[in-house]
């Protein structure tokens, strides 16, 4: 009986609605803000793989139940499992997550992610890589990993590094939150639709027998509005962000921000400095380098590198930041220490992330461009 109850619970983690040409997937852990467990990821992988082989499916719509799309991986469950077993439990989880991210990034069919609420960490990994990302006025986006002793992963070193200027470095290092208008402005979202219009949008999308991105985009356009950036929007600070976050090291970024404060008393700059100084020093250094390397790599190479990094974090070989801030200062972290996060793990049972071949599918140009 207990086994059947558990099995049904896992099935209910992702709700499925099948329409003529579309499949609607709804993340269904709303009490946990749709935080992802290995069972959630496994279900999504199962569905995405099946739909890619099914010629009747033209479109996949992904959304979250409740006030969150997804706040990412369930860190509490992950830490509990690692402590109860070993780091390989975490490695297995991230291997599945990154495989799903890669599948979505290179998907041969269209995905529309409806971002009507909180989107954080791994929530970005299952949405931002997809073809269409629909923001609403309820959207709150962030990559808060450096405050948790982690780093922006799920392919974030790919999509953050391709934002205008050095806005990606800013988001990845500070964990700053964005609203729907800012997501649209920087390119993380492709459309902005008021939440009241979402039921009509979904109905329209489910009626279309097409996998043509131009047609799907034109349908979404019928429900779009052009939101205005708030006066205090961080996206209006791109000049300062580019001056400071273009620097070669985290220490130089902080120095540049501190020089800005001398020239202009600005609460936003002071708050940014405070945020960076509160974050994990190790996380800041490896995140900065990861995003910089991502500028020159395809999404697959980014995910393989991030898998190496997360395994080192799980092992706690060089820092205990996943559990506590150590080392406690930027200057205590040598470049050689940072280098080791990007190296292969010295364990006989460990191997690099092996991503699925995509050569058997007729990938669209926007997916091929990511390889």
PDB file of C-alpha atoms in Angstrom, residues 59 61 110-114 131-135 184 190-194 197-198 200-202 204-205 208 212-225:
ATOM      1  CA  UNK A  59       3.956  22.059 -28.900  1.00  0.00           C
ATOM      2  CA  UNK A  61       3.405  24.130 -22.695  1.00  0.00           C
ATOM      3  CA  UNK A 110       8.472  24.169 -29.587  1.00  0.00           C
ATOM      4  CA  UNK A 111       8.193  24.813 -25.865  1.00  0.00           C
ATOM      5  CA  UNK A 112       6.201  27.655 -24.361  1.00  0.00           C
ATOM      6  CA  UNK A 113       6.984  28.297 -20.687  1.00  0.00           C
ATOM      7  CA  UNK A 114       4.424  30.373 -18.827  1.00  0.00           C
ATOM      8  CA  UNK A 131      11.991  28.567 -27.390  1.00  0.00           C
ATOM      9  CA  UNK A 132       9.322  30.863 -25.887  1.00  0.00           C
ATOM     10  CA  UNK A 133       9.189  32.316 -22.369  1.00  0.00           C
ATOM     11  CA  UNK A 134       6.026  34.217 -21.497  1.00  0.00           C
ATOM     12  CA  UNK A 135       6.383  36.611 -18.568  1.00  0.00           C
ATOM     13  CA  UNK A 184      11.474  40.995 -21.386  1.00  0.00           C
ATOM     14  CA  UNK A 190      10.357  36.500 -25.220  1.00  0.00           C
ATOM     15  CA  UNK A 191       6.848  37.863 -24.534  1.00  0.00           C
ATOM     16  CA  UNK A 192       4.848  39.635 -21.825  1.00  0.00           C
ATOM     17  CA  UNK A 193       1.207  38.624 -21.372  1.00  0.00           C
ATOM     18  CA  UNK A 194      -1.023  39.847 -18.512  1.00  0.00           C
ATOM     19  CA  UNK A 197      -5.152  36.617 -20.565  1.00  0.00           C
ATOM     20  CA  UNK A 198      -3.280  33.367 -19.950  1.00  0.00           C
ATOM     21  CA  UNK A 200      -7.179  32.563 -23.618  1.00  0.00           C
ATOM     22  CA  UNK A 201      -3.565  32.257 -24.732  1.00  0.00           C
ATOM     23  CA  UNK A 202      -3.379  28.605 -23.724  1.00  0.00           C
ATOM     24  CA  UNK A 204      -5.398  29.495 -28.679  1.00  0.00           C
ATOM     25  CA  UNK A 205      -2.070  27.653 -28.594  1.00  0.00           C
ATOM     26  CA  UNK A 208      -2.934  25.258 -33.606  1.00  0.00           C
ATOM     27  CA  UNK A 212       6.334  26.855 -36.996  1.00  0.00           C
ATOM     28  CA  UNK A 213       7.864  29.288 -34.463  1.00  0.00           C
ATOM     29  CA  UNK A 214       6.687  32.275 -36.511  1.00  0.00           C
ATOM     30  CA  UNK A 215       3.077  31.120 -36.282  1.00  0.00           C
ATOM     31  CA  UNK A 216       3.294  30.320 -32.570  1.00  0.00           C
ATOM     32  CA  UNK A 217       4.982  33.655 -31.848  1.00  0.00           C
ATOM     33  CA  UNK A 218       2.266  35.530 -33.773  1.00  0.00           C
ATOM     34  CA  UNK A 219      -0.421  33.826 -31.678  1.00  0.00           C
ATOM     35  CA  UNK A 220       1.318  34.828 -28.451  1.00  0.00           C
ATOM     36  CA  UNK A 221       1.694  38.361 -29.846  1.00  0.00           C
ATOM     37  CA  UNK A 222      -2.110  38.708 -30.014  1.00  0.00           C
ATOM     38  CA  UNK A 223      -2.254  38.622 -26.192  1.00  0.00           C
ATOM     39  CA  UNK A 224       0.907  40.620 -25.495  1.00  0.00           C
ATOM     40  CA  UNK A 225       1.367  43.985 -23.885  1.00  0.00           C
TER      41      UNK A 225
END
